[in-house]
């Protein structure tokens, strides 16, 4: 299969690196207007570089991965779909929900595969958590995704850059839509929000919250899921997943570490995309799912926080206890 990569930044260079080593894949080349980015990535992946999308398309590709800045996703995806090229577009699918829906509609009309790059689903620790809670009555989910401010980020805040990963995971874990959103946002250092405490309720009744920021000096990525029968804790960086179960009336319980794979998430994601293209299957993360997660993230940015109700002032002197 002839594949191209659009965007030679951090993610694009990783896409090119992985694709260049996959069996049955011919990495045709990488597109980027930046000579420096292009040189670095073509040397890394040993492939050709193109300055424009038209040049890549002219060289002949069956599929592309789009790792360009988010504001370009809509234009680039539609241009590729119009040429009947299968598309994997990095998260978020587009800058707006409307643009995302247009991409989905175009792919459906053209009959091409469209997958959204929510790579965290392919983290072996996430997969282990998903397997551990299969068939369980989920009660609550808590996700922490924090770290230092990324110098590369400029046009979005933590909700679109980070929390959209976890919005997708909440929907995937629960297999239910999010129906209630309660965000608390703050801009402490950056122009856009760099702290977000987000609370959700799913249609199935699960309570979930996300804690994310760019103010923590180190990266932390963790997921905890409480069900009626167990409590599952996953560290997405160290890839350790622990399960507490067998709760007794005296407060005792059993604990065990669950087996976790060692696959590189991006490699697993790209293999899943190529498999969907080859077999004409529904991709692991559909365009509709990408739009749904973006829609919830957008609601988090647009929903005003509600002030707490104030208790009526107490009249008269307060009594001193004792």
Short mmCIF file of C-alpha atoms in Angstrom, two decimals:
data_model
loop_
_atom_site.label_atom_id
_atom_site.label_comp_id
_atom_site.label_asym_id
_atom_site.label_seq_id
_atom_site.Cartn_x
_atom_site.Cartn_y
_atom_site.Cartn_z
CA UNK A 1 0.00 0.00 0.00
CA UNK A 2 1.29 3.44 -0.96
CA UNK A 3 1.00 5.81 2.01
CA UNK A 4 1.90 9.47 2.54
CA UNK A 5 2.25 11.65 5.63
CA UNK A 6 0.99 15.23 5.69
CA UNK A 7 2.82 17.32 8.28
CA UNK A 8 6.41 16.83 9.42
CA UNK A 9 6.20 18.18 12.94
CA UNK A 10 6.59 16.04 16.07
CA UNK A 11 3.62 13.76 15.33
CA UNK A 12 4.17 13.68 11.58
CA UNK A 13 7.80 12.63 11.94
CA UNK A 14 6.70 9.81 14.24
CA UNK A 15 4.06 8.71 11.72
CA UNK A 16 6.73 8.61 9.01
CA UNK A 17 9.17 6.72 11.24
CA UNK A 18 6.63 4.01 12.06
CA UNK A 19 5.18 3.71 8.55
CA UNK A 20 8.65 3.31 7.04
CA UNK A 21 9.11 0.13 9.05
CA UNK A 22 5.72 -1.52 8.51
CA UNK A 23 5.46 -4.57 6.27
CA UNK A 24 3.45 -4.14 3.09
CA UNK A 25 3.75 -0.35 3.22
CA UNK A 26 5.52 1.89 0.74
CA UNK A 27 6.04 5.28 2.38
CA UNK A 28 5.80 7.51 -0.69
CA UNK A 29 6.81 10.66 1.15
CA UNK A 30 6.07 13.46 3.57
CA UNK A 31 4.57 16.89 2.91
CA UNK A 32 5.53 20.03 4.83
CA UNK A 33 6.19 23.65 3.80
CA UNK A 34 9.06 23.89 6.31
CA UNK A 35 12.41 22.84 4.77
CA UNK A 36 13.87 22.14 8.21
CA UNK A 37 10.98 19.86 9.25
CA UNK A 38 11.03 18.16 5.87
CA UNK A 39 14.77 17.48 5.95
CA UNK A 40 14.66 16.06 9.48
CA UNK A 41 11.72 13.77 8.74
CA UNK A 42 12.87 12.50 5.35
CA UNK A 43 16.26 11.61 6.83
CA UNK A 44 14.59 9.89 9.78
CA UNK A 45 12.22 7.83 7.61
CA UNK A 46 14.42 7.56 4.50
CA UNK A 47 11.67 8.82 2.21
CA UNK A 48 10.97 11.60 -0.27
CA UNK A 49 9.88 15.10 0.77
CA UNK A 50 7.22 17.25 -0.88
CA UNK A 51 6.44 20.93 -0.38
CA UNK A 52 2.78 20.65 -1.39
CA UNK A 53 -0.08 18.16 -1.09
CA UNK A 54 -0.56 18.23 -4.87
CA UNK A 55 2.98 16.91 -5.34
CA UNK A 56 2.32 13.99 -2.99
CA UNK A 57 -0.98 13.16 -4.68
CA UNK A 58 0.71 13.30 -8.09
CA UNK A 59 3.28 10.76 -6.87
CA UNK A 60 0.39 8.36 -6.17
CA UNK A 61 -0.92 7.37 -2.73
CA UNK A 62 -3.67 5.03 -1.58
CA UNK A 63 -3.86 6.47 1.94
CA UNK A 64 -2.51 9.36 4.00
CA UNK A 65 -2.11 10.27 7.63
CA UNK A 66 -2.79 13.93 8.42
CA UNK A 67 -0.60 15.32 11.20
CA UNK A 68 -0.77 18.95 10.12
CA UNK A 69 -1.96 21.68 12.54
CA UNK A 70 -5.62 21.26 13.51
CA UNK A 71 -6.84 24.31 11.60
CA UNK A 72 -5.68 22.64 8.36
CA UNK A 73 -7.39 19.26 8.98
CA UNK A 74 -10.63 20.24 7.27
CA UNK A 75 -9.09 21.58 4.07
CA UNK A 76 -6.50 18.80 3.74
CA UNK A 77 -8.88 15.95 4.58
CA UNK A 78 -11.49 17.13 2.07
CA UNK A 79 -8.83 17.51 -0.63
CA UNK A 80 -7.62 13.94 -0.06
CA UNK A 81 -11.12 12.47 0.12
CA UNK A 82 -11.99 14.19 -3.16
CA UNK A 83 -9.14 12.15 -4.71
CA UNK A 84 -10.54 8.91 -3.17
CA UNK A 85 -7.60 8.67 -0.77
CA UNK A 86 -8.17 6.92 2.57
CA UNK A 87 -7.50 9.20 5.55
CA UNK A 88 -6.26 8.90 9.12
CA UNK A 89 -6.53 12.36 10.68
CA UNK A 90 -4.91 13.18 14.01
CA UNK A 91 -7.13 14.26 16.89
CA UNK A 92 -9.03 16.47 17.10
CA UNK A 93 -10.68 15.67 13.78
CA UNK A 94 -11.08 19.39 12.99
CA UNK A 95 -11.18 22.86 14.54
CA UNK A 96 -14.98 22.84 14.82
CA UNK A 97 -17.75 20.28 15.07
CA UNK A 98 -19.23 21.55 11.80
CA UNK A 99 -15.94 21.00 9.96
CA UNK A 100 -15.67 17.55 11.49
CA UNK A 101 -19.14 16.62 10.28
CA UNK A 102 -18.28 17.82 6.78
CA UNK A 103 -15.23 15.53 6.72
CA UNK A 104 -17.33 12.56 7.89
CA UNK A 105 -20.03 13.25 5.29
CA UNK A 106 -17.47 13.59 2.48
CA UNK A 107 -15.77 10.29 3.42
CA UNK A 108 -19.10 8.47 3.55
CA UNK A 109 -20.14 9.85 0.17
CA UNK A 110 -16.80 8.94 -1.42
CA UNK A 111 -16.71 5.51 0.20
CA UNK A 112 -13.23 5.95 1.65
CA UNK A 113 -11.96 4.91 5.08
CA UNK A 114 -11.80 7.73 7.65
CA UNK A 115 -10.17 7.10 11.02
CA UNK A 116 -9.39 9.59 13.79
CA UNK A 117 -6.06 9.36 15.62
CA UNK A 118 -7.12 8.98 19.24
CA UNK A 119 -3.89 7.10 19.92
CA UNK A 120 -4.48 6.64 23.66
CA UNK A 121 -6.97 3.87 22.88
CA UNK A 122 -3.99 1.88 21.62
CA UNK A 123 -1.96 2.33 24.81
CA UNK A 124 -1.54 -1.23 26.16
CA UNK A 125 -2.40 -0.01 29.68
CA UNK A 126 -5.67 1.49 28.42
CA UNK A 127 -6.46 -1.75 26.61
CA UNK A 128 -5.82 -3.68 29.85
CA UNK A 129 -8.18 -1.38 31.78
CA UNK A 130 -10.84 -1.76 29.08
CA UNK A 131 -10.54 -5.54 29.27
CA UNK A 132 -10.67 -5.55 33.07
CA UNK A 133 -13.96 -3.61 33.20
CA UNK A 134 -15.66 -5.50 30.36
CA UNK A 135 -19.11 -6.60 31.51
CA UNK A 136 -18.79 -4.70 34.80
CA UNK A 137 -21.31 -2.21 36.17
CA UNK A 138 -19.20 0.96 35.97
CA UNK A 139 -19.87 3.57 38.66
CA UNK A 140 -17.19 6.22 38.18
CA UNK A 141 -14.10 7.10 36.17
CA UNK A 142 -11.30 9.48 37.14
CA UNK A 143 -8.55 10.50 34.71
CA UNK A 144 -5.50 12.67 35.35
CA UNK A 145 -3.46 14.03 32.45
CA UNK A 146 -1.05 16.77 33.54
CA UNK A 147 2.38 18.07 32.61
CA UNK A 148 4.51 21.14 31.85
CA UNK A 149 3.55 23.74 29.28
CA UNK A 150 4.41 22.54 25.74
CA UNK A 151 6.32 25.22 23.79
CA UNK A 152 4.80 23.98 20.51
CA UNK A 153 1.23 24.74 21.61
CA UNK A 154 -0.25 28.09 20.63
CA UNK A 155 -3.77 27.99 19.21
CA UNK A 156 -5.56 25.65 21.65
CA UNK A 157 -5.71 25.07 25.39
CA UNK A 158 -5.61 21.94 27.53
CA UNK A 159 -9.19 20.89 26.76
CA UNK A 160 -8.60 20.41 23.02
CA UNK A 161 -4.95 19.34 23.33
CA UNK A 162 -5.20 16.95 26.28
CA UNK A 163 -8.70 16.40 27.66
CA UNK A 164 -10.14 15.35 24.29
CA UNK A 165 -8.09 12.12 24.68
CA UNK A 166 -9.88 11.34 27.92
CA UNK A 167 -13.32 12.39 26.73
CA UNK A 168 -12.86 9.75 24.06
CA UNK A 169 -11.73 7.19 26.68
CA UNK A 170 -14.75 7.88 28.89
CA UNK A 171 -17.08 7.31 25.94
CA UNK A 172 -15.13 4.17 24.95
CA UNK A 173 -14.95 2.68 28.45
CA UNK A 174 -18.64 3.22 29.13
CA UNK A 175 -19.88 2.66 25.56
CA UNK A 176 -22.27 5.49 26.34
CA UNK A 177 -22.71 9.10 25.27
CA UNK A 178 -21.88 11.97 27.61
CA UNK A 179 -25.08 13.86 28.41
CA UNK A 180 -24.00 16.31 31.13
CA UNK A 181 -20.92 18.55 31.27
CA UNK A 182 -19.71 20.64 34.23
CA UNK A 183 -16.39 22.37 33.44
CA UNK A 184 -14.15 24.54 35.58
CA UNK A 185 -11.46 26.33 33.55
CA UNK A 186 -8.69 28.77 34.34
CA UNK A 187 -5.89 30.53 32.46
CA UNK A 188 -3.05 30.87 34.94
CA UNK A 189 -0.07 31.28 32.60
CA UNK A 190 -1.17 30.72 29.01
CA UNK A 191 -3.49 32.83 26.86
CA UNK A 192 -5.99 29.97 26.68
CA UNK A 193 -7.10 27.66 29.48
CA UNK A 194 -4.19 25.80 31.07
CA UNK A 195 -6.14 24.27 33.97
CA UNK A 196 -9.31 22.25 33.51
CA UNK A 197 -11.38 20.27 35.99
CA UNK A 198 -14.13 18.62 33.99
CA UNK A 199 -17.06 16.60 35.33
CA UNK A 200 -19.38 14.46 33.24
CA UNK A 201 -22.37 12.17 33.47
CA UNK A 202 -22.95 9.56 30.78
CA UNK A 203 -26.28 8.42 29.47
CA UNK A 204 -25.72 5.15 31.34
CA UNK A 205 -25.34 7.05 34.62
CA UNK A 206 -21.56 6.86 35.06
CA UNK A 207 -19.94 9.84 36.80
CA UNK A 208 -16.54 10.83 35.42
CA UNK A 209 -14.03 13.58 35.88
CA UNK A 210 -10.86 14.74 34.17
CA UNK A 211 -8.06 16.68 35.86
CA UNK A 212 -5.72 18.24 33.32
CA UNK A 213 -3.24 21.13 33.28
CA UNK A 214 0.01 22.50 31.89
CA UNK A 215 1.30 23.60 35.30
CA UNK A 216 2.69 20.32 36.64
CA UNK A 217 6.52 20.09 36.29
CA UNK A 218 6.33 16.42 35.29
CA UNK A 219 4.01 14.31 33.14
CA UNK A 220 1.38 12.17 34.87
CA UNK A 221 -1.22 10.02 33.11
CA UNK A 222 -3.54 7.85 35.18
CA UNK A 223 -6.97 6.24 34.96
CA UNK A 224 -9.07 4.76 37.78
CA UNK A 225 -12.37 3.01 37.25
CA UNK A 226 -14.72 1.98 40.04
CA UNK A 227 -17.30 -0.71 39.35
CA UNK A 228 -19.61 -2.64 41.66
CA UNK A 229 -17.21 -5.57 41.64
CA UNK A 230 -13.72 -4.08 41.36
CA UNK A 231 -11.50 -1.00 41.40
CA UNK A 232 -9.00 -0.72 38.53
CA UNK A 233 -5.99 1.63 38.53
CA UNK A 234 -3.86 2.26 35.44
CA UNK A 235 -0.67 4.29 35.02
CA UNK A 236 -0.53 5.11 31.32
CA UNK A 237 3.15 6.08 31.41
CA UNK A 238 4.63 3.15 33.33
CA UNK A 239 1.90 0.90 31.90
CA UNK A 240 1.10 -0.72 35.21
CA UNK A 241 -2.50 -1.78 35.78
CA UNK A 242 -3.71 -2.97 39.18
CA UNK A 243 -7.07 -4.48 40.06
CA UNK A 244 -8.67 -4.55 43.51
CA UNK A 245 -11.47 -7.12 43.92
CA UNK A 246 -13.12 -9.55 46.35
CA UNK A 247 -14.30 -6.87 48.78
CA UNK A 248 -15.27 -8.31 52.20
CA UNK A 249 -17.55 -6.83 54.89
CA UNK A 250 -14.53 -6.37 57.17
CA UNK A 251 -12.91 -4.03 54.61
CA UNK A 252 -10.37 -6.52 53.29
CA UNK A 253 -9.91 -7.20 49.58
CA UNK A 254 -7.56 -8.86 47.11
CA UNK A 255 -5.22 -7.12 44.68
CA UNK A 256 -3.37 -8.20 41.57
CA UNK A 257 -1.33 -6.71 38.74
CA UNK A 258 -2.80 -7.31 35.31
CA UNK A 259 -0.76 -8.32 32.25
CA UNK A 260 -0.04 -5.39 29.92
CA UNK A 261 1.35 -5.58 26.38
CA UNK A 262 4.39 -3.73 25.07
CA UNK A 263 3.19 -2.45 21.69
CA UNK A 264 4.00 1.11 20.64
CA UNK A 265 0.57 2.81 20.61
CA UNK A 266 1.20 4.70 17.36
CA UNK A 267 2.34 1.53 15.59
CA UNK A 268 -0.78 -0.32 16.77
CA UNK A 269 -2.95 2.59 15.63
CA UNK A 270 -1.40 2.75 12.16
CA UNK A 271 -1.69 -1.03 11.75
CA UNK A 272 -5.38 -0.80 12.68
CA UNK A 273 -5.91 1.95 10.10
CA UNK A 274 -4.17 0.02 7.33
CA UNK A 275 -6.11 -3.14 8.21
CA UNK A 276 -9.40 -1.22 7.97
CA UNK A 277 -8.37 0.15 4.56
CA UNK A 278 -7.28 -3.23 3.20
CA UNK A 279 -10.34 -5.12 4.42
CA UNK A 280 -12.95 -2.38 4.03
CA UNK A 281 -13.73 -2.63 7.74
CA UNK A 282 -15.11 -0.03 10.12
CA UNK A 283 -12.02 1.69 11.60
CA UNK A 284 -11.17 1.43 15.29
CA UNK A 285 -12.01 5.11 15.85
CA UNK A 286 -14.65 6.33 13.41
CA UNK A 287 -15.15 9.86 12.18
CA UNK A 288 -18.44 10.04 14.09
CA UNK A 289 -16.63 9.13 17.32
CA UNK A 290 -14.02 11.80 16.66
CA UNK A 291 -16.75 14.39 16.11
CA UNK A 292 -18.61 13.30 19.27
CA UNK A 293 -15.51 13.77 21.44
CA UNK A 294 -14.77 17.16 19.84
CA UNK A 295 -18.38 18.20 20.47
CA UNK A 296 -18.07 17.42 24.20
CA UNK A 297 -14.72 19.22 24.38
CA UNK A 298 -16.30 22.25 22.70
CA UNK A 299 -19.18 22.17 25.20
CA UNK A 300 -16.60 22.27 28.00
CA UNK A 301 -15.23 25.51 26.55
CA UNK A 302 -18.65 27.07 25.99
CA UNK A 303 -20.58 26.02 29.12
CA UNK A 304 -20.50 28.84 31.70
CA UNK A 305 -19.66 27.86 35.25
CA UNK A 306 -22.50 28.38 37.69
CA UNK A 307 -21.87 30.29 40.93
CA UNK A 308 -22.51 28.36 44.12
CA UNK A 309 -25.72 29.20 45.95
CA UNK A 310 -25.08 31.39 48.96
CA UNK A 311 -26.57 30.50 52.30
CA UNK A 312 -28.80 33.20 53.79
CA UNK A 313 -26.93 35.44 56.19
CA UNK A 314 -27.41 34.54 59.83
CA UNK A 315 -29.04 37.33 61.80
CA UNK A 316 -28.24 38.13 65.38
CA UNK A 317 -25.20 37.15 67.43
CA UNK A 318 -23.71 33.69 66.91
CA UNK A 319 -23.72 31.43 69.90
CA UNK A 320 -20.41 30.15 71.18
CA UNK A 321 -20.37 26.40 71.56
CA UNK A 322 -19.56 24.96 74.98
#
